Amino acid sequence: MGRDKIRYFLFLYGRWRWRPTKAMRAHGFGLVTMGRGGPDTDAEGNPKPSVEDQQRAIELNRAWDQVRSGHASAPARTTLVRYPDGSVGHAYQRAMELRKAERLAKGITWTPRQEKRDSWPRAWKWLGPRFGDCDPKTIQPEHFLRIDPVTGKATGLVPEIESKVSVTERHMVIKVWRALWNRMQAMHGYCDGLTDPGKAFANSAPDPRQEIWMRHEVLTLVQVAWRNKFYGLAACMAVAWDSMLSPIDAQTITAGQADRDRVGLFFRLDRAKTGRAAAATLSQWSTAILVAYLDQMGVDLLDATPLFWTRGGRPVSRKGKTGQWGGDHGGGRHIAPRPYTKDRLEKDFARVRALAFGKNEWRQLGDMRRSGAVEGDAGGGSITDQSNKMANTVSASNRLRKTYNPVNVASVRRFDEARAIGAERLEQRAAESVMTAPLMTLLELQRKRREGGK
């Protein structure tokens, strides 16, 4: 094979793997997991790969070269690792297929956003390298958590996840493992009659975030965003505050989801995380900001177009305002406004937050959802109304309500009223039949009123 390194052939997480680049994955190539290597080590201290694995990596590179040069079409997906029958990896792949079949049998088709938020593939990035090719009967609790006899410190999968990522990540991974073990028990032949080794220790949930925003603080954030020309962010924050949607749900709202009842505007949508139908109700305040934002855009959006866009502008010069390109208004192509992504929304929010409250403020946009729940609770809102408002499983009767009344707008409006009462109480404590109309029609009325006043 020679001494030259084989492209994309790496020793990762205890095994040799052929890892393609992003461009290669776009053409159908995927991660291929191979063997653990032999007893001898290479110059970097890794176990030397077998001749068969090296040859397979070379063949994969040759296939990529053919596709890249245009002499062959893209292959079928190669991401599916072939695990031995009866192994944890084999059970995982069957379980994923069963989960998908369950959704399809119920007529549920996940969107790309919902697939990205699925915790199983995320957890498998930890579980697969350790247990993928293992017989479930050989896995012991000590593989997850044990004491190193030399250092006296805790080692294993659990401490590794907590040290490299977070307690939240560890909690999620162990939850998925326990669910996978239950699937293996049901599928037979994997771990019949055996107790889950992942239940030999507690999988305590991380302490929940407690940070909340007060209503007057959100008003300040929206004002600062608007004055600094973050119009899309200002409208998104106002909608997120009143609707109690998560940032990822709020940023993807479209004009076609708008509706009205006797109280005002709301949006009909399915939450990205749970897929449950939600009624995102707005107040007159957030509706006015949304209409003003759409009015200043000067365009009528299509029904499927996301509402909230970045402000665009010139890129900041690396040489600063006194440099060759003249700072914010120097060289470089103009950056056109575009629909908000998760990362851009977080970055712009951080900039506005620093302008409003300084660099020592660390509360997040997602904390507004919790803040609304605190307001509603302070105002005497019921747990059922809160469940309908947040489109989650807070309510104990959620299953019945989900079956017979998926989106109870009246219930959501009641919780809005409780929030208004709760907001007044929190501020005082701190100081001491349905009709429909599209969103663009509302915008047109606003324009006509303005033109008529001239």
Coordinates of C-alpha atoms in Angstrom, one line a residue:
M1 CA 0.0 0.0 0.0
G2 CA 3.0 2.3 0.4
R3 CA 3.7 4.8 3.2
D4 CA 1.5 7.6 1.9
K5 CA -1.6 8.4 3.9
I6 CA -4.9 7.4 2.3
R7 CA -7.2 10.3 1.8
Y8 CA -10.1 10.7 4.2
F9 CA -9.0 7.5 6.1
L10 CA -8.8 8.3 9.8
F11 CA -8.7 6.6 13.1
L12 CA -11.6 8.0 15.1
Y13 CA -13.3 6.8 18.3
G14 CA -11.4 3.5 18.4
R15 CA -12.0 2.5 14.8
W16 CA -10.7 3.2 11.3
R17 CA -13.2 5.3 9.3
W18 CA -13.5 6.7 5.8
R19 CA -14.9 10.2 6.4
P20 CA -15.9 12.2 3.3
T21 CA -16.1 16.0 3.1
K22 CA -19.2 18.0 3.0
A23 CA -19.0 18.3 -0.8
M24 CA -18.6 14.5 -1.0
R25 CA -21.6 13.9 1.2
A26 CA -23.7 16.1 -1.1
H27 CA -22.9 13.5 -3.9
G28 CA -24.1 10.6 -1.8
F29 CA -21.0 9.5 -0.1
G30 CA -21.2 9.0 3.7
L31 CA -19.1 7.9 6.7
V32 CA -17.9 4.3 6.4
T33 CA -16.9 2.5 9.7
M34 CA -14.3 -0.2 9.4
G35 CA -12.1 -2.3 11.8
R36 CA -10.2 -1.5 14.9
G37 CA -6.8 -2.3 13.5
G38 CA -4.1 -4.7 14.5
P39 CA -1.7 -4.9 17.4
D40 CA 1.0 -2.9 15.6
T41 CA 0.9 0.9 15.6
D42 CA 1.7 3.5 13.0
A43 CA 3.8 6.6 13.3
E44 CA 1.0 8.4 15.1
G45 CA 0.5 5.7 17.6
N46 CA -2.8 4.4 16.1
P47 CA -3.4 0.6 15.5
K48 CA -2.4 -0.2 11.9
P49 CA -5.5 -0.8 9.7
S50 CA -5.9 -4.1 8.0
V51 CA -5.0 -4.5 4.3
E52 CA -8.7 -5.1 3.5
D53 CA -9.7 -1.8 5.2
Q54 CA -7.0 0.1 3.4
Q55 CA -8.0 -1.4 0.1
R56 CA -11.7 -0.5 0.7
A57 CA -10.7 3.1 1.5
I58 CA -8.7 3.3 -1.7
E59 CA -11.7 2.0 -3.7
L60 CA -13.9 4.6 -2.1
N61 CA -11.5 7.3 -3.1
R62 CA -11.4 6.0 -6.6
A63 CA -15.2 6.0 -6.7
W64 CA -15.2 9.7 -5.6
D65 CA -12.5 10.6 -8.2
Q66 CA -14.8 9.1 -10.9
V67 CA -17.8 11.2 -9.7
R68 CA -15.7 14.4 -9.3
S69 CA -14.3 14.1 -12.8
G70 CA -17.7 13.5 -14.3
H71 CA -16.9 9.9 -15.4
A72 CA -19.5 8.3 -13.1
S73 CA -22.8 9.2 -11.5
A74 CA -23.2 9.7 -7.8
P75 CA -23.5 6.4 -5.9
A76 CA -26.3 5.3 -3.6
R77 CA -26.0 6.4 0.0
T78 CA -23.1 4.7 1.7
T79 CA -23.8 6.0 5.2
L80 CA -25.4 2.8 6.4
V81 CA -22.7 0.9 8.3
R82 CA -23.1 -2.9 8.2
Y83 CA -23.2 -4.1 11.8
P84 CA -23.0 -7.8 12.7
D85 CA -26.4 -9.5 13.2
G86 CA -27.4 -9.5 16.8
S87 CA -25.2 -6.4 17.6
V88 CA -26.3 -3.1 19.2
G89 CA -25.8 -1.4 15.8
H90 CA -27.9 -3.9 14.0
A91 CA -30.7 -3.3 16.6
Y92 CA -30.3 0.5 16.3
Q93 CA -30.8 0.4 12.5
R94 CA -33.9 -1.8 12.9
A95 CA -35.3 0.5 15.6
M96 CA -34.8 3.5 13.4
E97 CA -36.7 1.8 10.6
L98 CA -39.5 0.9 13.1
R99 CA -39.8 4.4 14.4
K100 CA -40.1 5.7 10.8
A101 CA -42.7 3.0 10.0
E102 CA -44.7 4.0 13.1
R103 CA -44.8 7.6 12.0
L104 CA -45.9 6.7 8.4
A105 CA -48.6 4.4 9.7
K106 CA -50.1 7.4 11.6
G107 CA -49.8 9.6 8.5
I108 CA -46.9 11.6 10.0
T109 CA -44.1 12.8 7.7
W110 CA -41.3 14.6 9.4
T111 CA -39.9 17.8 7.9
P112 CA -36.2 18.3 7.6
R113 CA -36.2 20.5 10.7
Q114 CA -37.9 17.7 12.7
E115 CA -35.4 15.1 11.5
K116 CA -32.5 17.4 12.5
R117 CA -34.0 17.7 16.0
D118 CA -34.3 13.9 16.4
S119 CA -32.3 12.9 19.5
W120 CA -31.6 9.3 18.3
P121 CA -29.0 10.0 15.6
R122 CA -27.4 12.6 17.9
A123 CA -27.1 10.1 20.7
W124 CA -25.8 7.4 18.3
K125 CA -22.7 9.5 17.7
W126 CA -21.7 8.6 21.2
L127 CA -23.2 5.1 21.4
G128 CA -22.3 3.8 18.0
P129 CA -18.5 4.0 18.3
R130 CA -18.6 2.3 21.7
F131 CA -21.3 -0.3 21.3
G132 CA -22.2 -0.5 17.7
D133 CA -20.5 -3.8 16.9
C134 CA -21.0 -5.2 20.4
D135 CA -23.2 -8.0 21.6
P136 CA -25.7 -6.4 24.0
K137 CA -25.2 -9.3 26.4
T138 CA -21.6 -8.3 26.9
I139 CA -22.3 -4.7 27.9
Q140 CA -21.9 -3.9 31.6
P141 CA -22.7 -0.9 33.8
E142 CA -18.9 -0.2 34.1
H143 CA -18.8 0.6 30.4
F144 CA -20.9 3.7 31.3
L145 CA -19.5 4.6 34.7
R146 CA -16.6 3.2 36.7
I147 CA -13.6 4.3 38.9
D148 CA -10.2 4.3 37.4
P149 CA -8.0 2.3 39.7
V150 CA -4.9 4.4 39.0
T151 CA -6.3 8.0 39.2
G152 CA -9.4 7.2 41.4
K153 CA -11.5 9.4 39.1
A154 CA -14.8 8.4 37.4
T155 CA -14.4 7.2 33.8
G156 CA -16.6 5.8 31.1
L157 CA -19.1 7.1 28.7
V158 CA -21.0 9.2 31.2
P159 CA -18.1 11.3 32.5
E160 CA -16.7 11.6 29.0
I161 CA -20.0 13.2 27.7
E162 CA -20.3 15.5 30.6
S163 CA -16.7 16.7 30.3
K164 CA -16.7 17.1 26.5
V165 CA -20.2 18.6 26.1
S166 CA -22.6 18.9 29.0
V167 CA -24.9 17.3 31.6
T168 CA -27.8 17.9 29.3
E169 CA -26.1 15.9 26.5
R170 CA -25.4 13.0 28.9
H171 CA -29.0 13.0 30.0
M172 CA -30.2 12.8 26.4
V173 CA -27.8 10.0 25.4
I174 CA -28.7 7.8 28.3
K175 CA -32.4 8.3 27.7
V176 CA -32.0 7.2 24.1
W177 CA -29.9 4.2 25.3
R178 CA -32.6 3.1 27.7
A179 CA -35.3 3.5 24.9
L180 CA -33.1 1.5 22.5
W181 CA -32.7 -1.3 25.1
N182 CA -36.5 -1.5 25.4
R183 CA -36.7 -1.9 21.7
M184 CA -34.1 -4.6 21.7
Q185 CA -36.1 -6.5 24.4
A186 CA -39.2 -6.2 22.2
M187 CA -37.4 -7.4 19.0
H188 CA -36.0 -10.5 20.7
G189 CA -32.7 -12.1 20.1
Y190 CA -30.6 -9.2 21.4
C191 CA -30.9 -9.1 25.1
D192 CA -33.8 -11.4 26.1
G193 CA -34.5 -11.3 29.8
L194 CA -31.5 -9.2 30.6
T195 CA -31.7 -6.0 32.7
D196 CA -30.6 -2.8 31.1
P197 CA -27.0 -2.0 32.3
G198 CA -27.8 1.7 31.7
K199 CA -30.3 1.5 34.6
A200 CA -27.6 0.6 37.2
F201 CA -27.0 4.3 37.8
A202 CA -29.2 7.4 38.0
N203 CA -29.7 9.5 35.0
S204 CA -30.6 12.7 36.7
A205 CA -31.9 15.5 34.6
P206 CA -29.9 18.7 34.5
D207 CA -31.1 21.7 36.5
P208 CA -33.5 23.6 34.3
R209 CA -32.8 27.2 33.3
Q210 CA -34.4 29.7 35.6
E211 CA -33.8 32.9 33.7
I212 CA -36.8 35.0 32.6
W213 CA -37.4 38.3 30.9
M214 CA -39.7 41.0 32.3
R215 CA -42.2 42.5 29.9
H216 CA -40.6 46.0 30.1
E217 CA -37.3 44.4 29.2
V218 CA -38.7 42.8 26.1
L219 CA -40.2 46.2 25.1
T220 CA -36.7 47.7 25.4
L221 CA -35.1 44.9 23.3
V222 CA -37.6 45.4 20.5
Q223 CA -37.1 49.2 20.6
V224 CA -33.3 48.9 20.5
A225 CA -33.6 46.4 17.6
W226 CA -35.9 48.7 15.6
R227 CA -33.7 51.8 16.2
N228 CA -30.7 49.9 15.0
K229 CA -32.5 48.8 11.8
F230 CA -32.9 45.1 12.9
Y231 CA -36.5 45.3 11.8
G232 CA -36.9 41.6 11.2
L233 CA -35.4 40.7 14.6
A234 CA -37.6 43.3 16.3
A235 CA -40.7 41.8 14.8
C236 CA -39.5 38.2 15.5
M237 CA -38.9 39.1 19.2
A238 CA -42.4 40.7 19.5
V239 CA -44.0 37.6 17.9
A240 CA -42.0 35.2 20.0
W241 CA -42.9 37.0 23.2
D242 CA -46.6 37.1 22.6
S243 CA -46.9 33.6 20.9
M244 CA -44.5 31.9 23.4
L245 CA -43.0 30.0 20.5
S246 CA -39.4 28.7 20.6
P247 CA -37.0 30.8 18.5
I248 CA -36.7 28.0 15.9
D249 CA -40.5 27.9 15.5
A250 CA -40.9 31.7 15.5
Q251 CA -38.2 32.3 12.8
T252 CA -39.9 30.0 10.3
I253 CA -43.4 31.5 10.4
T254 CA -44.8 32.3 7.0
A255 CA -47.5 34.6 5.7
G256 CA -49.6 31.7 4.6
Q257 CA -50.0 30.5 8.3
A258 CA -51.7 33.8 9.3
D259 CA -55.3 33.7 10.5
R260 CA -57.6 35.9 12.6
D261 CA -60.3 35.5 15.2
R262 CA -62.4 38.1 16.9
V263 CA -59.5 39.1 19.2
G264 CA -56.8 39.5 16.6
L265 CA -54.1 37.9 14.5
F266 CA -52.7 34.4 15.1
F267 CA -50.7 31.8 13.2
R268 CA -51.4 28.1 12.7
L269 CA -48.4 25.9 12.7
D270 CA -46.8 22.7 13.8
R271 CA -44.0 22.9 16.3
A272 CA -40.6 21.7 15.0
K273 CA -39.8 19.7 18.1
T274 CA -43.0 17.9 18.8
G275 CA -44.9 18.3 15.5
R276 CA -48.0 19.2 17.5
A277 CA -50.4 21.8 16.1
A278 CA -50.1 25.2 17.7
A279 CA -52.0 28.5 17.6
A280 CA -49.5 31.3 17.9
T281 CA -51.7 34.2 19.1
L282 CA -50.5 37.8 19.0
S283 CA -51.6 41.0 20.9
Q284 CA -52.3 44.4 19.3
W285 CA -48.7 45.4 20.2
S286 CA -46.9 42.6 18.4
T287 CA -49.4 42.8 15.5
A288 CA -48.6 46.5 15.1
I289 CA -44.9 45.8 15.0
L290 CA -45.3 43.0 12.6
V291 CA -47.4 45.1 10.2
A292 CA -45.0 48.0 10.5
Y293 CA -42.1 45.7 9.7
L294 CA -43.8 44.2 6.6
D295 CA -44.8 47.7 5.5
Q296 CA -41.3 49.0 5.6
M297 CA -40.1 45.9 3.6
G298 CA -42.2 47.2 0.7
V299 CA -43.0 43.8 -0.8
D300 CA -45.8 41.3 -0.6
L301 CA -44.4 38.0 0.5
L302 CA -45.6 34.7 -0.9
D303 CA -47.5 32.4 1.4
A304 CA -44.6 30.0 1.8
T305 CA -41.9 32.7 2.4
P306 CA -40.6 33.1 5.9
L307 CA -41.6 36.5 7.4
F308 CA -38.5 37.4 9.3
W309 CA -35.4 38.6 7.4
T310 CA -32.0 39.9 8.3
R311 CA -31.2 43.6 7.7
G312 CA -28.4 43.0 5.2
G313 CA -25.8 45.7 4.4
R314 CA -22.1 45.9 3.8
P315 CA -19.6 43.5 5.4
V316 CA -17.4 45.0 8.1
S317 CA -13.9 45.7 6.9
R318 CA -11.2 43.7 8.5
K319 CA -9.0 46.8 8.5
G320 CA -11.5 48.9 10.4
K321 CA -13.0 52.2 9.7
T322 CA -9.6 53.8 8.9
G323 CA -8.5 51.0 6.7
Q324 CA -8.2 50.7 3.0
W325 CA -11.9 49.7 2.5
G326 CA -13.5 52.3 4.7
G327 CA -15.1 50.2 7.5
D328 CA -18.8 49.4 7.3
H329 CA -19.3 51.2 4.0
G330 CA -16.1 50.0 2.3
G331 CA -15.4 47.3 -0.2
G332 CA -17.0 44.0 -0.5
R333 CA -20.3 42.9 -2.1
H334 CA -23.5 44.2 -0.6
I335 CA -25.1 41.5 1.7
A336 CA -28.8 41.2 0.7
P337 CA -31.4 40.5 3.4
R338 CA -32.3 36.9 3.7
P339 CA -34.5 34.7 5.9
Y340 CA -33.2 34.3 9.4
T341 CA -31.3 31.1 10.2
K342 CA -30.9 29.8 13.7
D343 CA -27.2 31.0 14.0
R344 CA -27.9 34.4 12.5
L345 CA -30.9 35.0 14.8
E346 CA -28.8 34.2 17.8
K347 CA -25.9 36.4 16.7
D348 CA -28.2 39.4 15.9
F349 CA -30.0 38.9 19.2
A350 CA -26.7 38.9 21.1
R351 CA -25.8 42.2 19.4
V352 CA -29.1 43.9 20.3
R353 CA -29.0 42.5 23.8
A354 CA -25.5 44.0 24.4
L355 CA -26.7 47.3 23.0
A356 CA -29.7 47.3 25.4
F357 CA -28.3 45.8 28.6
G358 CA -24.5 45.6 28.2
K359 CA -22.1 42.8 27.5
N360 CA -22.7 41.2 31.0
E361 CA -26.3 40.2 30.1
W362 CA -26.5 36.5 29.1
R363 CA -30.2 35.8 29.0
Q364 CA -31.3 34.2 25.7
L365 CA -34.1 34.6 23.2
G366 CA -35.4 31.2 24.2
D367 CA -36.0 32.4 27.8
M368 CA -38.9 34.4 26.6
R369 CA -40.9 31.2 26.3
R370 CA -40.4 30.4 29.9
S371 CA -41.1 34.0 30.9
G372 CA -44.5 33.8 29.3
A373 CA -45.3 30.7 31.4
V374 CA -44.3 32.6 34.5
E375 CA -46.6 35.5 33.6
G376 CA -49.5 33.1 32.9
D377 CA -49.0 31.3 36.2
A378 CA -48.8 34.6 38.1
G379 CA -52.1 35.6 36.4
G380 CA -53.9 32.4 37.4
G381 CA -53.8 30.6 34.1
S382 CA -54.7 27.0 34.2
I383 CA -52.2 24.2 33.3
T384 CA -54.5 23.1 30.5
D385 CA -54.5 26.5 28.9
Q386 CA -50.7 26.7 29.3
S387 CA -50.4 23.4 27.5
N388 CA -52.5 24.6 24.6
K389 CA -50.6 27.9 24.5
M390 CA -47.2 26.2 24.5
A391 CA -48.2 23.2 22.3
N392 CA -46.5 20.8 24.6
T393 CA -47.3 18.0 27.1
V394 CA -47.6 20.2 30.3
S395 CA -51.3 19.2 30.7
A396 CA -52.1 15.8 32.2
S397 CA -55.2 15.7 29.9
N398 CA -53.1 16.5 26.8
R399 CA -53.8 13.2 25.2
L400 CA -57.5 13.7 25.2
R401 CA -57.2 17.3 24.1
K402 CA -54.8 16.3 21.3
T403 CA -57.4 13.8 20.1
Y404 CA -60.5 15.8 20.2
N405 CA -59.4 19.5 20.0
P406 CA -55.9 19.8 18.6
V407 CA -55.9 23.7 18.6
N408 CA -58.2 25.3 21.0
V409 CA -57.8 29.0 20.1
A410 CA -60.2 30.1 22.9
S411 CA -58.1 28.3 25.4
V412 CA -54.9 30.0 24.1
R413 CA -56.6 33.4 24.3
R414 CA -57.6 32.8 27.9
F415 CA -53.9 32.1 28.7
D416 CA -53.0 35.4 26.9
E417 CA -55.4 37.2 29.3
A418 CA -53.8 35.5 32.3
R419 CA -50.4 36.6 31.0
A420 CA -51.5 40.2 30.9
I421 CA -52.8 40.0 34.5
G422 CA -49.6 38.2 35.5
A423 CA -47.4 40.8 33.8
E424 CA -49.0 43.6 35.9
R425 CA -48.6 41.6 39.1
L426 CA -44.9 40.8 38.3
E427 CA -44.2 44.4 37.5
Q428 CA -45.8 45.5 40.7
R429 CA -43.9 42.9 42.7
A430 CA -40.6 44.1 41.1
A431 CA -41.4 47.7 41.8
E432 CA -42.6 46.7 45.1
S433 CA -67.1 32.5 16.4
V434 CA -64.0 32.6 14.1
M435 CA -63.4 34.7 11.0
T436 CA -60.4 34.5 8.8
A437 CA -58.3 37.1 6.9
P438 CA -54.9 36.7 5.4
L439 CA -52.0 38.7 6.9
M440 CA -51.3 40.6 3.7
T441 CA -54.9 41.9 3.7
L442 CA -54.2 43.4 7.1
L443 CA -51.0 45.0 5.7
E444 CA -52.9 46.5 2.8
L445 CA -55.4 48.0 5.2
Q446 CA -52.6 49.6 7.1
R447 CA -51.2 51.1 3.9
K448 CA -54.6 52.5 2.8
R449 CA -55.1 54.1 6.1
R450 CA -51.7 55.8 5.9
E451 CA -52.4 57.0 2.3
G452 CA -55.8 58.3 3.2
G453 CA -54.4 60.4 6.0
K454 CA -52.2 62.3 3.6

